[in-house]
Coordinates of C-alpha atoms in Angstrom, one line a residue:
M227 CA 56.1 55.7 -13.4
T228 CA 57.1 58.8 -11.5
S229 CA 60.4 60.4 -12.3
P230 CA 62.9 60.2 -9.4
T231 CA 63.5 63.3 -7.3
P232 CA 66.7 65.0 -8.5
S233 CA 69.6 64.9 -6.1
P234 CA 69.8 68.0 -3.9
S235 CA 72.9 69.4 -5.6
S236 CA 71.1 69.5 -8.9
R237 CA 68.0 71.3 -7.7
P238 CA 67.1 75.0 -7.4
R239 CA 67.7 76.5 -3.9
A240 CA 65.4 78.8 -1.8
S241 CA 65.6 80.3 1.6
L242 CA 62.7 79.4 3.9
R243 CA 61.5 81.2 7.1
T244 CA 63.8 84.2 6.8
S245 CA 61.3 85.8 9.2
P246 CA 58.1 84.5 10.9
A247 CA 56.0 86.6 8.5
D248 CA 57.3 84.4 5.7
F249 CA 55.5 81.4 7.1
L250 CA 51.8 81.9 7.8
V251 CA 49.6 79.0 9.0
E252 CA 45.8 79.2 9.6
E253 CA 44.1 76.2 11.2
L254 CA 40.9 75.2 9.5
P255 CA 38.5 74.0 12.3
A256 CA 36.5 70.8 11.9
Y257 CA 33.5 72.5 13.6
A258 CA 32.4 75.8 15.1
A259 CA 31.9 76.4 18.8
Q260 CA 28.2 76.3 19.7
G261 CA 28.1 79.3 21.9
E262 CA 27.2 77.4 25.2
G263 CA 28.9 75.0 27.5
L264 CA 31.7 74.9 30.1
H265 CA 34.6 75.0 27.7
L266 CA 35.8 78.2 26.0
F267 CA 37.2 78.0 22.5
V268 CA 39.8 80.8 22.1
T269 CA 41.1 81.5 18.7
F270 CA 44.5 83.2 18.7
R271 CA 47.4 84.3 16.5
K272 CA 50.9 83.6 17.9
T273 CA 54.3 84.6 16.8
G274 CA 57.6 83.0 17.8
L275 CA 56.0 80.5 20.3
D276 CA 55.4 76.8 20.5
T277 CA 51.7 76.0 20.8
P278 CA 51.9 74.6 24.4
V279 CA 53.7 77.8 25.5
A280 CA 51.1 80.0 23.9
V281 CA 48.3 78.0 25.4
R282 CA 49.9 78.1 28.9
R283 CA 50.2 81.9 28.6
I284 CA 46.5 82.3 27.8
A285 CA 45.6 79.9 30.7
D286 CA 47.8 81.8 33.1
A287 CA 46.3 85.1 32.0
L288 CA 42.8 83.8 32.7
G289 CA 43.8 82.2 36.0
L290 CA 42.9 78.7 34.6
D291 CA 44.6 75.3 34.8
P292 CA 46.6 74.8 31.6
R293 CA 46.4 71.0 32.1
E294 CA 42.7 71.2 31.3
A295 CA 43.3 73.0 28.0
G296 CA 43.0 71.3 24.7
F297 CA 44.1 72.1 21.1
A298 CA 43.7 70.3 17.8
G299 CA 47.4 70.3 16.6
M300 CA 50.8 71.7 17.2
K301 CA 51.8 74.7 15.2
D302 CA 55.3 75.8 14.2
R303 CA 57.3 78.1 16.5
H304 CA 59.1 79.8 13.6
A305 CA 56.0 81.2 12.0
I306 CA 52.9 83.3 12.5
T307 CA 50.1 80.9 13.2
T308 CA 46.4 81.0 13.9
Q309 CA 44.7 78.3 15.8
T310 CA 42.1 77.5 18.5
A311 CA 42.5 76.1 22.0
S312 CA 39.9 75.2 24.6
F313 CA 39.9 76.0 28.3
F314 CA 37.6 74.8 31.1
F315 CA 35.7 78.0 31.8
P316 CA 33.2 78.3 34.7
A317 CA 29.6 79.3 33.8
E318 CA 29.7 82.5 35.8
R319 CA 32.6 84.0 33.9
D320 CA 32.3 86.2 30.8
P321 CA 34.0 85.0 27.5
E322 CA 34.9 88.7 26.9
E323 CA 37.5 88.3 29.6
A324 CA 39.5 86.3 27.0
T325 CA 39.1 88.8 24.1
A326 CA 40.3 91.6 26.4
L327 CA 43.5 89.8 27.3
V328 CA 47.0 91.2 26.5
V329 CA 49.4 88.3 26.2
E330 CA 53.0 88.5 25.1
G331 CA 53.4 86.9 21.7
V332 CA 49.7 86.1 21.4
E333 CA 46.8 88.0 19.8
I334 CA 43.3 86.9 20.9
L335 CA 41.0 86.9 18.0
A336 CA 37.8 85.4 19.3
A337 CA 36.3 83.4 22.2
R338 CA 33.1 81.4 22.3
R339 CA 31.8 78.6 24.5
H340 CA 31.4 75.0 23.6
P341 CA 30.1 71.9 25.4
H342 CA 33.3 69.8 25.0
K343 CA 37.0 70.1 25.2
L344 CA 38.9 70.5 21.9
K345 CA 40.9 67.3 21.3
T346 CA 43.9 66.4 19.2
G347 CA 43.0 66.0 15.5
H348 CA 39.8 68.0 15.7
L349 CA 40.6 70.1 12.6
A350 CA 39.9 69.9 8.9
G351 CA 43.3 71.0 7.8
N352 CA 45.6 74.0 7.5
R353 CA 46.0 76.9 5.1
F354 CA 49.6 78.1 4.4
T355 CA 51.0 81.2 2.9
I356 CA 54.8 80.8 2.5
V357 CA 57.5 83.0 1.0
L358 CA 60.5 81.5 -0.6
R359 CA 63.4 83.9 -0.9
D360 CA 66.9 84.2 -2.5
L361 CA 65.8 82.5 -5.7
D362 CA 68.1 82.2 -8.7
P363 CA 66.1 83.8 -11.5
A364 CA 67.6 81.4 -14.1
R365 CA 66.2 78.4 -12.1
T366 CA 62.9 79.8 -10.9
P367 CA 61.0 78.3 -13.9
E368 CA 62.0 74.9 -12.6
I369 CA 60.3 75.6 -9.2
L370 CA 57.1 76.8 -11.0
A371 CA 57.0 73.7 -13.2
A372 CA 57.4 71.5 -10.1
L373 CA 54.5 73.4 -8.4
D374 CA 52.3 72.8 -11.5
E375 CA 53.2 69.1 -11.3
V376 CA 52.2 69.0 -7.6
K377 CA 48.7 70.3 -8.6
V378 CA 48.3 67.3 -10.9
Q379 CA 49.7 64.3 -8.9
G380 CA 50.0 65.5 -5.3
V381 CA 53.1 64.8 -3.2
P382 CA 54.5 62.0 -1.1
N383 CA 53.1 62.4 2.4
A384 CA 56.3 62.2 4.4
F385 CA 56.5 63.4 8.0
G386 CA 58.6 66.6 8.4
G387 CA 61.6 66.9 10.6
Q388 CA 59.7 68.6 13.4
R389 CA 58.0 65.3 14.0
F390 CA 61.4 63.9 15.3
G391 CA 62.3 66.7 17.8
R392 CA 64.9 69.4 17.8
E393 CA 67.8 67.0 18.0
G394 CA 66.2 64.6 15.4
D395 CA 66.5 61.7 17.8
N396 CA 63.0 61.0 19.1
A397 CA 62.4 58.1 16.7
D398 CA 65.6 56.3 17.8
R399 CA 64.7 57.0 21.5
G400 CA 61.2 55.6 20.8
R401 CA 62.8 52.4 19.4
K402 CA 65.1 52.0 22.3
M403 CA 62.2 52.5 24.7
L404 CA 60.3 49.7 23.0
L405 CA 63.3 47.4 23.2
G406 CA 63.9 48.2 26.9
E407 CA 67.3 49.8 26.1
I408 CA 66.4 53.1 27.8
R409 CA 64.0 53.9 30.6
P410 CA 60.8 55.4 29.3
P411 CA 60.0 59.0 30.4
R412 CA 57.8 59.3 33.5
N413 CA 55.3 61.5 31.6
K414 CA 53.0 59.2 29.6
K415 CA 52.4 61.9 27.0
Q416 CA 56.2 62.0 26.4
Q417 CA 56.1 58.2 26.0
R418 CA 53.4 58.5 23.3
F419 CA 55.4 61.3 21.6
L420 CA 58.5 59.0 21.3
F421 CA 56.4 56.1 20.1
S422 CA 54.7 58.3 17.5
A423 CA 58.1 59.5 16.3
F424 CA 59.2 55.8 15.9
Q425 CA 56.0 55.1 13.9
S426 CA 56.6 58.2 11.7
R427 CA 60.2 57.1 10.9
M428 CA 59.0 53.7 9.9
F429 CA 56.3 55.2 7.7
N430 CA 58.9 57.5 6.1
E431 CA 61.2 54.6 5.3
V432 CA 58.4 52.6 3.6
L433 CA 57.4 55.8 1.7
A434 CA 61.1 56.3 0.6
A435 CA 61.2 52.8 -0.8
R436 CA 58.1 53.4 -2.8
E437 CA 59.3 56.7 -4.0
A438 CA 62.4 55.0 -5.3
D439 CA 60.4 52.6 -7.5
G440 CA 57.7 55.2 -8.4
S441 CA 54.8 53.4 -6.7
W442 CA 54.1 56.0 -4.0
C443 CA 51.2 57.4 -6.0
R444 CA 49.8 54.2 -7.6
I445 CA 48.1 51.1 -6.3
L446 CA 50.0 47.8 -6.0
P447 CA 48.5 44.3 -5.4
G448 CA 48.0 43.8 -1.7
D449 CA 48.0 47.5 -0.8
V450 CA 45.7 48.9 1.9
A451 CA 44.1 51.7 0.0
Q452 CA 42.2 54.8 1.3
K453 CA 39.2 56.4 -0.3
H454 CA 39.7 60.2 -0.5
D455 CA 36.1 61.0 -0.2
S456 CA 35.3 59.1 2.9
G457 CA 38.7 58.1 4.4
G458 CA 37.6 54.4 4.3
L459 CA 40.2 51.7 4.0
F460 CA 40.1 48.5 2.0
T461 CA 42.7 45.8 1.0
V462 CA 43.4 45.6 -2.7
P463 CA 43.3 42.0 -4.1
L464 CA 46.5 40.4 -5.4
E465 CA 44.9 39.8 -8.8
G466 CA 41.7 40.0 -10.7
P467 CA 39.2 42.6 -11.9
E468 CA 39.0 44.3 -8.5
L469 CA 42.7 45.0 -8.6
D470 CA 42.3 46.5 -12.1
D471 CA 39.5 48.7 -10.8
A472 CA 41.6 49.9 -7.9
V473 CA 44.4 50.8 -10.2
A474 CA 42.1 52.8 -12.4
R475 CA 40.6 54.6 -9.4
S476 CA 44.1 55.5 -8.2
H477 CA 45.0 57.0 -11.5
A478 CA 41.7 59.0 -11.3
G479 CA 42.8 60.4 -7.9
Q480 CA 39.9 58.7 -6.1
I481 CA 42.1 56.5 -3.9
S482 CA 45.7 56.3 -2.8
P483 CA 47.9 53.6 -1.2
T484 CA 48.6 53.9 2.5
G485 CA 51.7 53.2 4.5
P486 CA 52.0 51.7 8.0
M487 CA 51.9 53.5 11.4
F488 CA 52.9 50.3 13.1
G489 CA 51.0 49.0 16.2
S490 CA 49.6 45.8 17.4
K491 CA 46.2 46.3 15.8
M492 CA 47.3 47.9 12.5
R493 CA 45.7 46.6 9.3
R494 CA 48.5 44.8 7.4
A495 CA 49.1 45.0 3.7
E496 CA 49.4 41.7 1.8
G497 CA 51.7 40.3 -0.9
P498 CA 55.0 42.1 -1.8
V499 CA 53.8 45.3 -0.2
G500 CA 53.2 43.5 3.1
E501 CA 56.7 41.9 2.8
L502 CA 58.3 45.4 2.2
E503 CA 56.5 46.8 5.3
A504 CA 57.4 43.8 7.5
G505 CA 61.0 44.1 6.4
V506 CA 61.2 47.7 7.4
L507 CA 59.8 47.0 10.8
A508 CA 62.0 43.9 11.4
A509 CA 65.1 46.0 10.6
A510 CA 64.2 48.3 13.6
L511 CA 62.5 45.7 15.9
P512 CA 63.9 42.2 15.4
D513 CA 61.0 41.0 17.5
P514 CA 57.9 43.0 16.3
S515 CA 55.8 41.3 19.0
V516 CA 57.1 44.0 21.4
L517 CA 54.4 46.2 19.9
D518 CA 51.8 44.0 21.6
A519 CA 53.3 44.8 25.0
H520 CA 53.0 48.6 24.3
Q521 CA 49.4 48.8 23.1
R522 CA 48.8 51.6 25.5
L523 CA 51.1 53.9 23.4
G524 CA 49.2 53.3 20.2
R525 CA 47.5 50.4 18.4
G526 CA 48.6 51.5 14.9
T527 CA 46.8 52.9 11.9
R528 CA 47.4 53.6 8.2
R529 CA 48.4 56.9 6.6
P530 CA 48.1 57.8 2.9
L531 CA 51.3 57.7 0.9
R532 CA 50.0 60.6 -1.2
I533 CA 48.4 63.9 -0.3
W534 CA 46.6 66.3 -2.6
V535 CA 47.4 69.9 -2.3
D536 CA 44.3 72.1 -2.5
E537 CA 43.9 75.7 -3.6
L538 CA 47.5 75.9 -4.7
S539 CA 48.5 79.3 -6.2
Y540 CA 51.7 81.4 -6.4
D541 CA 53.0 84.9 -7.1
L542 CA 56.5 85.5 -8.3
D543 CA 58.3 88.8 -7.5
D544 CA 61.3 88.8 -9.9
A545 CA 62.7 92.0 -8.5
A546 CA 62.7 90.7 -5.0
R547 CA 63.8 87.2 -6.1
C548 CA 61.0 85.7 -4.0
L549 CA 58.0 83.5 -4.6
T550 CA 54.8 83.5 -2.4
V551 CA 53.1 80.1 -2.4
R552 CA 49.6 79.5 -1.0
F553 CA 47.9 76.1 -0.5
V554 CA 45.7 74.0 1.9
L555 CA 46.7 70.7 3.3
P556 CA 44.7 68.1 5.2
K557 CA 45.6 67.6 8.9
G558 CA 48.8 65.7 9.6
A559 CA 50.5 66.9 6.3
Y560 CA 53.6 69.1 6.3
A561 CA 54.1 72.2 4.2
T562 CA 57.8 71.7 4.1
T563 CA 57.2 68.3 2.6
V564 CA 55.3 69.9 -0.3
L565 CA 57.9 72.6 -0.9
S566 CA 60.9 70.2 -0.6
K567 CA 59.6 68.5 -3.8
T568 CA 60.0 71.8 -5.7
C569 CA 63.5 72.9 -4.6
E570 CA 66.2 72.5 -2.0
L571 CA 65.1 74.4 1.1
H572 CA 67.5 76.3 3.3
D573 CA 65.6 76.9 6.6
Q574 CA 66.8 80.2 8.1
S575 CA 65.0 79.8 11.4
R576 CA 67.1 79.3 14.4
N577 CA 67.6 75.6 15.4
A578 CA 65.4 74.5 12.6
V579 CA 65.3 70.8 11.9
E580 CA 65.0 69.4 8.4
P581 CA 63.5 66.0 7.6
G582 CA 65.8 63.2 8.6
G583 CA 66.5 59.9 7.0
G584 CA 69.0 57.1 7.4
Q585 CA 69.0 53.6 8.9
W586 CA 68.8 52.4 12.4

């Protein structure tokens, strides 16, 4: 049984993102550009910009249509981040045009051709280097001990606040859109963003319930489990030797339980776990069949309740009262989620949004 997370008032405090240089993110590509083709993979470092803004500036500088650009994932505005975007690039043009660009807020690092457009999710993960400041020296050992625990058991895989928009209301807007209480945005991408925020809030609520009873990192009967080596899913039996085997594999870190990203085609958990998930959905959508009418927005999937934090290390500067933490996360995982398990974070970036909770 995992110990419950201490209440925020009892936890050590730290300042996050005092400056963009305190929050470094490097995208780890899923594959390298091949060197030929009609799409140009441009690797760039941006500061103080949202990913779409940076991509649009690069496209404009190259005289290209930003609507034909692609990128694997969104990166934080209040940070210095390195990532890759693709642009449709005619065969007669020289990739060195991109490396020679001067773009405000963006440094072009490399450009290489590839046959296909870069699509969402086409990345292996992200590497983070984050500085926590304004530490209380008397309580810093608590943060270090929590980081050491993270190395051993991972962390709950909650969605961070940026998933829910600057005002934190995208999940509720997504729910009202599904129920027909508000008119959906004209832009279909915006509709999918709202639906995704709704899915994410539902996942976080299921995860919070399993954090409360300590089962977020262990297999329960009826769970849909994920294999960490292959990503494959399977339903855990409600009883018998296969259940015992799954529990043992979970303790060994080979598999983890998953939570729901609701949709009409999502694989459902069984037994008490299935009842928990169905109850969370019913509290938001009294008639869950509305998901069938919105299949175009997403058919649903499963997301691990636990993530492993790779290559975790840290350096403490007692004189400066700061701690530099380095680690690698798989795609879709949030650095703030990891750090929030070690201390109470006070985000110093303007208009920063912290993870939200609450009921509908």
